[in-house]
Amino acid sequence: MEIEIRSQTDDEIVFVVRDAEVPFVNAIRRCAMVNVPKIAIENVNIIRNDSAMFNEVLAHRLGLTPLVSNMDAIEGMALPEDDDYEESQGVMFSLYEEGPKVVYSKDLISSDSKIKPVYDTIPLVKLKEGEVLKIEAEAKVGYGKEHAKWMPTTVCAYKQYPEITFNEDVDIDYDCADACPRGILKSDKRSKKIKVLDIENCSMCKSCVRASVNNYINVGYHENDFIFRIETDGSMPPKEVLLKACDELGEKAEKFIRFSEEGGSN
């Protein structure tokens, strides 16, 4: 198996996986979505809320506010599988604001300087003149399989590597290039051929195939090659999500091997 990184930023990574199979690639996708630990606000104590927003809606907004959750931040915190998880105290947040103003995520005061909202400008609630909002909240580590607020990825998807071929036995159909919605096909009448500008950007929609009256172009895919994209909400780097997902998948495989070697005993 070969892996080639195509692009990488603070919140997105795109890479190509070659010589793999769909079940394996899909297992990585699922692990990245639901088996990577992340910090999110779990318990909210609303002491005073004079705003027009219901307490339940405000608590939901707080839960979905992305918090810094890299491995350094999570280190030392109790995980859901730990015996003392329910009794352990997470990171505490407090907020006291008086209107008129818009309360933003930056107004949340954390008990741990490492763990704070990823973005300062997420609006939480609007307070009118004289309205007061006072809350206390606790953030804990969790997994995306329990709730979306613990899901580190906003996009985690793959597609099979596109393949575009031309039928040399028929006349060149230049119209099929104009039908491509992503502009990856270019007609070159001087050299009498159609050029493929960016094969990896092909969505395999087959608009070009439908536009060709003589079946000049064919769109398919490489069965064992994939383009994988991971985008996070900023709480942790996408490369860290990928590595942790691979670790989790490896641990699951080892458990299955041990289970098989021990004759199916727990």
mmCIF file of C-alpha atoms in Angstrom:
data_model
loop_
_atom_site.group_PDB
_atom_site.id
_atom_site.type_symbol
_atom_site.label_atom_id
_atom_site.label_comp_id
_atom_site.label_asym_id
_atom_site.label_seq_id
_atom_site.Cartn_x
_atom_site.Cartn_y
_atom_site.Cartn_z
ATOM 1 C CA MET A 1 0.000 0.000 0.000
ATOM 2 C CA GLU A 2 1.243 3.486 -0.901
ATOM 3 C CA ILE A 3 0.140 6.817 0.576
ATOM 4 C CA GLU A 4 0.775 10.188 -1.055
ATOM 5 C CA ILE A 5 -0.214 13.477 0.604
ATOM 6 C CA ARG A 6 -1.703 15.887 -1.913
ATOM 7 C CA SER A 7 -2.348 18.874 0.356
ATOM 8 C CA GLN A 8 -2.316 19.654 4.051
ATOM 9 C CA THR A 9 -3.459 22.674 6.091
ATOM 10 C CA ASP A 10 -4.311 23.298 9.733
ATOM 11 C CA ASP A 11 -7.803 21.835 9.326
ATOM 12 C CA GLU A 12 -7.707 19.723 6.149
ATOM 13 C CA ILE A 13 -5.635 16.928 4.647
ATOM 14 C CA VAL A 14 -6.036 15.269 1.247
ATOM 15 C CA PHE A 15 -4.085 12.138 0.383
ATOM 16 C CA VAL A 16 -4.099 9.264 -2.099
ATOM 17 C CA VAL A 17 -4.131 5.635 -0.965
ATOM 18 C CA ARG A 18 -3.015 3.063 -3.537
ATOM 19 C CA ASP A 19 -3.288 -0.732 -3.512
ATOM 20 C CA ALA A 20 -5.952 -0.835 -0.769
ATOM 21 C CA GLU A 21 -9.462 -2.210 -0.535
ATOM 22 C CA VAL A 22 -12.795 -0.540 0.171
ATOM 23 C CA PRO A 23 -13.423 -2.234 3.576
ATOM 24 C CA PHE A 24 -10.019 -1.117 4.859
ATOM 25 C CA VAL A 25 -10.366 2.495 3.691
ATOM 26 C CA ASN A 26 -13.929 2.677 5.005
ATOM 27 C CA ALA A 27 -12.791 1.325 8.389
ATOM 28 C CA ILE A 28 -10.313 4.202 8.668
ATOM 29 C CA ARG A 29 -13.066 6.656 7.749
ATOM 30 C CA ARG A 30 -15.385 5.329 10.434
ATOM 31 C CA CYS A 31 -12.657 5.251 13.083
ATOM 32 C CA ALA A 32 -11.739 8.863 12.297
ATOM 33 C CA MET A 33 -15.360 9.911 12.730
ATOM 34 C CA VAL A 34 -16.442 7.983 15.823
ATOM 35 C CA ASN A 35 -13.425 6.483 17.619
ATOM 36 C CA VAL A 36 -11.086 9.449 18.052
ATOM 37 C CA PRO A 37 -11.440 11.102 21.501
ATOM 38 C CA LYS A 38 -12.407 14.758 21.626
ATOM 39 C CA ILE A 39 -13.307 17.288 24.324
ATOM 40 C CA ALA A 40 -16.753 18.899 24.387
ATOM 41 C CA ILE A 41 -19.028 20.516 26.949
ATOM 42 C CA GLU A 42 -21.189 17.799 28.486
ATOM 43 C CA ASN A 43 -22.803 19.234 31.654
ATOM 44 C CA VAL A 44 -24.279 22.727 31.813
ATOM 45 C CA ASN A 45 -25.599 24.429 34.945
ATOM 46 C CA ILE A 46 -27.570 27.524 33.972
ATOM 47 C CA ILE A 47 -27.733 29.640 37.104
ATOM 48 C CA ARG A 48 -29.462 32.609 35.496
ATOM 49 C CA ASN A 49 -30.711 33.153 31.952
ATOM 50 C CA ASP A 50 -32.734 36.277 31.267
ATOM 51 C CA SER A 51 -32.378 35.986 27.483
ATOM 52 C CA ALA A 52 -35.114 34.908 25.078
ATOM 53 C CA MET A 53 -33.212 31.700 24.301
ATOM 54 C CA PHE A 54 -34.433 28.509 25.979
ATOM 55 C CA ASN A 55 -31.985 26.842 28.376
ATOM 56 C CA GLU A 56 -31.975 23.652 26.283
ATOM 57 C CA VAL A 57 -31.030 25.528 23.102
ATOM 58 C CA LEU A 58 -28.252 27.407 24.880
ATOM 59 C CA ALA A 59 -26.872 24.185 26.363
ATOM 60 C CA HIS A 60 -26.945 22.593 22.897
ATOM 61 C CA ARG A 61 -24.983 25.514 21.440
ATOM 62 C CA LEU A 62 -22.387 25.221 24.160
ATOM 63 C CA GLY A 63 -22.020 21.501 23.511
ATOM 64 C CA LEU A 64 -21.384 22.055 19.812
ATOM 65 C CA THR A 65 -18.802 24.805 20.372
ATOM 66 C CA PRO A 66 -15.458 23.278 19.237
ATOM 67 C CA LEU A 67 -12.845 23.102 21.994
ATOM 68 C CA VAL A 68 -9.099 22.566 21.616
ATOM 69 C CA SER A 69 -8.730 18.775 21.788
ATOM 70 C CA ASN A 70 -5.256 17.869 20.563
ATOM 71 C CA MET A 71 -3.366 15.047 22.252
ATOM 72 C CA ASP A 72 -1.590 17.459 24.624
ATOM 73 C CA ALA A 73 -4.941 18.827 25.810
ATOM 74 C CA ILE A 74 -6.530 15.403 26.299
ATOM 75 C CA GLU A 75 -3.528 13.930 28.118
ATOM 76 C CA GLY A 76 -4.408 13.168 31.729
ATOM 77 C CA MET A 77 -8.177 13.470 31.242
ATOM 78 C CA ALA A 78 -10.427 10.486 31.935
ATOM 79 C CA LEU A 79 -11.710 8.586 28.895
ATOM 80 C CA PRO A 80 -15.227 7.087 28.680
ATOM 81 C CA GLU A 81 -13.791 3.564 28.999
ATOM 82 C CA ASP A 82 -12.027 4.403 32.292
ATOM 83 C CA ASP A 83 -13.613 3.125 35.496
ATOM 84 C CA ASP A 84 -13.524 6.558 37.140
ATOM 85 C CA TYR A 85 -14.952 8.439 34.155
ATOM 86 C CA GLU A 86 -18.320 9.279 35.727
ATOM 87 C CA GLU A 87 -16.752 10.488 38.990
ATOM 88 C CA SER A 88 -13.848 12.360 37.414
ATOM 89 C CA GLN A 89 -14.087 16.097 36.964
ATOM 90 C CA GLY A 90 -13.508 17.542 33.537
ATOM 91 C CA VAL A 91 -12.513 21.055 32.533
ATOM 92 C CA MET A 92 -14.758 23.694 34.055
ATOM 93 C CA PHE A 93 -16.057 26.732 32.161
ATOM 94 C CA SER A 94 -17.785 29.773 33.608
ATOM 95 C CA LEU A 95 -19.582 32.674 31.999
ATOM 96 C CA TYR A 96 -21.134 35.819 33.466
ATOM 97 C CA GLU A 97 -22.324 38.529 31.097
ATOM 98 C CA GLU A 98 -24.815 41.385 31.277
ATOM 99 C CA GLY A 99 -26.532 43.019 28.317
ATOM 100 C CA PRO A 100 -26.839 44.753 26.046
ATOM 101 C CA LYS A 101 -24.312 42.661 24.095
ATOM 102 C CA VAL A 102 -23.789 39.556 22.017
ATOM 103 C CA VAL A 103 -22.176 36.781 24.035
ATOM 104 C CA TYR A 104 -19.466 35.010 22.061
ATOM 105 C CA SER A 105 -17.471 31.839 22.620
ATOM 106 C CA LYS A 106 -14.498 33.966 23.703
ATOM 107 C CA ASP A 107 -16.462 34.941 26.815
ATOM 108 C CA LEU A 108 -16.229 31.376 28.168
ATOM 109 C CA ILE A 109 -13.610 31.283 30.942
ATOM 110 C CA SER A 110 -11.768 27.943 31.159
ATOM 111 C CA SER A 111 -10.150 26.415 34.220
ATOM 112 C CA ASP A 112 -7.419 25.038 31.938
ATOM 113 C CA SER A 113 -5.597 27.493 29.688
ATOM 114 C CA LYS A 114 -4.858 24.747 27.144
ATOM 115 C CA ILE A 115 -8.515 23.878 26.636
ATOM 116 C CA LYS A 116 -10.570 26.724 25.236
ATOM 117 C CA PRO A 117 -12.918 27.424 22.308
ATOM 118 C CA VAL A 118 -11.167 27.035 18.968
ATOM 119 C CA TYR A 119 -12.857 30.152 17.578
ATOM 120 C CA ASP A 120 -13.548 33.338 19.558
ATOM 121 C CA THR A 121 -16.347 34.663 17.356
ATOM 122 C CA ILE A 122 -19.034 31.977 17.674
ATOM 123 C CA PRO A 123 -22.216 33.791 18.797
ATOM 124 C CA LEU A 124 -23.965 32.071 21.687
ATOM 125 C CA VAL A 125 -26.803 34.394 22.676
ATOM 126 C CA LYS A 126 -27.874 38.042 22.411
ATOM 127 C CA LEU A 127 -28.661 39.866 25.628
ATOM 128 C CA LYS A 128 -30.852 42.956 25.810
ATOM 129 C CA GLU A 129 -30.510 45.827 28.249
ATOM 130 C CA GLY A 130 -30.434 44.533 31.824
ATOM 131 C CA GLU A 131 -30.495 40.850 30.883
ATOM 132 C CA VAL A 132 -27.994 38.618 32.698
ATOM 133 C CA LEU A 133 -26.528 35.270 31.755
ATOM 134 C CA LYS A 134 -24.630 33.198 34.311
ATOM 135 C CA ILE A 135 -23.638 29.620 33.673
ATOM 136 C CA GLU A 136 -21.189 26.938 34.746
ATOM 137 C CA ALA A 137 -20.258 24.095 32.413
ATOM 138 C CA GLU A 138 -18.104 20.990 32.444
ATOM 139 C CA ALA A 139 -16.256 19.650 29.394
ATOM 140 C CA LYS A 140 -15.327 15.968 29.182
ATOM 141 C CA VAL A 141 -13.724 13.625 26.687
ATOM 142 C CA GLY A 142 -16.040 11.563 24.512
ATOM 143 C CA TYR A 143 -16.432 9.816 21.164
ATOM 144 C CA GLY A 144 -18.402 10.685 18.069
ATOM 145 C CA LYS A 145 -20.312 7.415 18.292
ATOM 146 C CA GLU A 146 -22.065 8.835 21.371
ATOM 147 C CA HIS A 147 -22.834 12.352 20.098
ATOM 148 C CA ALA A 148 -21.936 14.593 17.167
ATOM 149 C CA LYS A 149 -20.332 17.156 19.496
ATOM 150 C CA TRP A 150 -17.489 14.674 20.071
ATOM 151 C CA MET A 151 -16.963 14.083 16.352
ATOM 152 C CA PRO A 152 -13.640 15.718 15.333
ATOM 153 C CA THR A 153 -14.312 15.629 11.591
ATOM 154 C CA THR A 154 -16.666 17.846 9.642
ATOM 155 C CA VAL A 155 -15.744 16.070 6.404
ATOM 156 C CA CYS A 156 -14.344 12.543 6.290
ATOM 157 C CA ALA A 157 -14.817 10.926 2.904
ATOM 158 C CA TYR A 158 -13.088 9.102 0.102
ATOM 159 C CA LYS A 159 -13.675 8.342 -3.556
ATOM 160 C CA GLN A 160 -12.105 5.853 -5.891
ATOM 161 C CA TYR A 161 -9.381 7.276 -8.100
ATOM 162 C CA PRO A 162 -10.933 8.457 -11.405
ATOM 163 C CA GLU A 163 -9.853 7.116 -14.760
ATOM 164 C CA ILE A 164 -10.666 8.775 -18.089
ATOM 165 C CA THR A 165 -10.058 6.970 -21.376
ATOM 166 C CA PHE A 166 -10.806 7.809 -24.998
ATOM 167 C CA ASN A 167 -12.054 5.616 -27.805
ATOM 168 C CA GLU A 168 -9.515 6.033 -30.599
ATOM 169 C CA ASP A 169 -11.690 4.097 -33.050
ATOM 170 C CA VAL A 170 -14.192 6.952 -33.460
ATOM 171 C CA ASP A 171 -13.923 10.641 -34.360
ATOM 172 C CA ILE A 172 -12.918 13.087 -31.623
ATOM 173 C CA ASP A 173 -15.961 14.580 -29.928
ATOM 174 C CA TYR A 174 -14.869 18.010 -28.684
ATOM 175 C CA ASP A 175 -18.318 18.754 -27.257
ATOM 176 C CA CYS A 176 -17.807 16.311 -24.398
ATOM 177 C CA ALA A 177 -15.022 18.525 -22.995
ATOM 178 C CA ASP A 178 -17.371 21.519 -22.778
ATOM 179 C CA ALA A 179 -19.879 19.433 -20.819
ATOM 180 C CA CYS A 180 -17.501 18.871 -17.873
ATOM 181 C CA PRO A 181 -18.882 20.952 -14.943
ATOM 182 C CA ARG A 182 -15.467 21.128 -13.255
ATOM 183 C CA GLY A 183 -13.503 22.157 -16.327
ATOM 184 C CA ILE A 184 -10.969 19.342 -16.133
ATOM 185 C CA LEU A 185 -11.226 18.573 -19.866
ATOM 186 C CA LYS A 186 -9.744 20.904 -22.468
ATOM 187 C CA SER A 187 -10.205 20.678 -26.223
ATOM 188 C CA ASP A 188 -6.963 21.054 -28.133
ATOM 189 C CA LYS A 189 -7.924 21.121 -31.825
ATOM 190 C CA ARG A 190 -4.383 21.947 -32.902
ATOM 191 C CA SER A 191 -3.057 18.621 -31.604
ATOM 192 C CA LYS A 192 -6.440 16.967 -32.278
ATOM 193 C CA LYS A 193 -7.026 15.595 -28.812
ATOM 194 C CA ILE A 194 -8.738 16.311 -25.492
ATOM 195 C CA LYS A 195 -6.444 17.005 -22.562
ATOM 196 C CA VAL A 196 -7.188 15.993 -18.970
ATOM 197 C CA LEU A 197 -6.091 18.888 -16.745
ATOM 198 C CA ASP A 198 -6.791 17.560 -13.244
ATOM 199 C CA ILE A 199 -7.910 13.947 -13.086
ATOM 200 C CA GLU A 200 -8.190 13.947 -9.281
ATOM 201 C CA ASN A 201 -10.793 16.717 -9.403
ATOM 202 C CA CYS A 202 -13.099 14.534 -11.482
ATOM 203 C CA SER A 203 -16.321 13.715 -9.626
ATOM 204 C CA MET A 204 -17.170 10.891 -12.049
ATOM 205 C CA CYS A 205 -20.532 12.503 -12.779
ATOM 206 C CA LYS A 206 -20.234 11.307 -16.412
ATOM 207 C CA SER A 207 -21.674 14.513 -17.861
ATOM 208 C CA CYS A 208 -19.029 14.248 -20.577
ATOM 209 C CA VAL A 209 -20.070 10.669 -21.350
ATOM 210 C CA ARG A 210 -23.717 11.676 -21.744
ATOM 211 C CA ALA A 211 -22.736 14.602 -23.969
ATOM 212 C CA SER A 212 -20.722 12.417 -26.327
ATOM 213 C CA VAL A 213 -22.871 11.200 -29.228
ATOM 214 C CA ASN A 214 -20.367 8.607 -30.446
ATOM 215 C CA ASN A 215 -19.116 7.229 -27.100
ATOM 216 C CA TYR A 216 -15.721 8.854 -27.560
ATOM 217 C CA ILE A 217 -15.011 9.244 -23.837
ATOM 218 C CA ASN A 218 -15.293 6.799 -20.943
ATOM 219 C CA VAL A 219 -15.146 7.568 -17.223
ATOM 220 C CA GLY A 220 -14.258 4.880 -14.730
ATOM 221 C CA TYR A 221 -12.062 4.387 -11.683
ATOM 222 C CA HIS A 222 -9.105 2.458 -10.335
ATOM 223 C CA GLU A 223 -10.652 -0.210 -8.138
ATOM 224 C CA ASN A 224 -7.927 -0.241 -5.451
ATOM 225 C CA ASP A 225 -6.858 3.417 -5.461
ATOM 226 C CA PHE A 226 -8.611 6.115 -3.407
ATOM 227 C CA ILE A 227 -8.567 9.858 -2.790
ATOM 228 C CA PHE A 228 -9.192 10.513 0.903
ATOM 229 C CA ARG A 229 -10.126 13.843 2.477
ATOM 230 C CA ILE A 230 -10.332 14.712 6.176
ATOM 231 C CA GLU A 231 -11.496 18.115 7.406
ATOM 232 C CA THR A 232 -11.803 18.963 11.097
ATOM 233 C CA ASP A 233 -13.644 21.642 13.053
ATOM 234 C CA GLY A 234 -10.291 23.037 14.212
ATOM 235 C CA SER A 235 -10.298 21.189 17.538
ATOM 236 C CA MET A 236 -7.406 18.974 16.444
ATOM 237 C CA PRO A 237 -5.105 18.732 13.397
ATOM 238 C CA PRO A 238 -6.404 16.404 10.645
ATOM 239 C CA LYS A 239 -3.124 14.458 10.567
ATOM 240 C CA GLU A 240 -3.516 13.767 14.283
ATOM 241 C CA VAL A 241 -7.060 12.513 13.674
ATOM 242 C CA LEU A 242 -5.795 10.190 10.942
ATOM 243 C CA LEU A 243 -2.963 8.772 13.046
ATOM 244 C CA LYS A 244 -5.234 8.230 16.048
ATOM 245 C CA ALA A 245 -7.820 6.527 13.833
ATOM 246 C CA CYS A 246 -5.146 4.168 12.494
ATOM 247 C CA ASP A 247 -4.028 3.391 16.052
ATOM 248 C CA GLU A 248 -7.607 2.607 17.085
ATOM 249 C CA LEU A 249 -8.083 0.375 14.052
ATOM 250 C CA GLY A 250 -4.827 -1.441 14.843
ATOM 251 C CA GLU A 251 -5.919 -2.055 18.432
ATOM 252 C CA LYS A 252 -9.243 -3.460 17.269
ATOM 253 C CA ALA A 253 -7.435 -5.797 14.869
ATOM 254 C CA GLU A 254 -5.116 -6.997 17.653
ATOM 255 C CA LYS A 255 -8.080 -7.718 19.933
ATOM 256 C CA PHE A 256 -9.701 -9.755 17.194
ATOM 257 C CA ILE A 257 -6.476 -11.712 16.607
ATOM 258 C CA ARG A 258 -6.092 -12.456 20.328
ATOM 259 C CA PHE A 259 -9.740 -13.493 20.508
ATOM 260 C CA SER A 260 -9.225 -15.921 17.617
ATOM 261 C CA GLU A 261 -5.963 -17.333 18.985
ATOM 262 C CA GLU A 262 -7.505 -17.954 22.397
ATOM 263 C CA GLY A 263 -10.241 -20.049 20.841
ATOM 264 C CA GLY A 264 -13.000 -17.487 21.214
ATOM 265 C CA SER A 265 -12.666 -17.020 24.977
ATOM 266 C CA ASN A 266 -13.032 -13.532 26.469
#
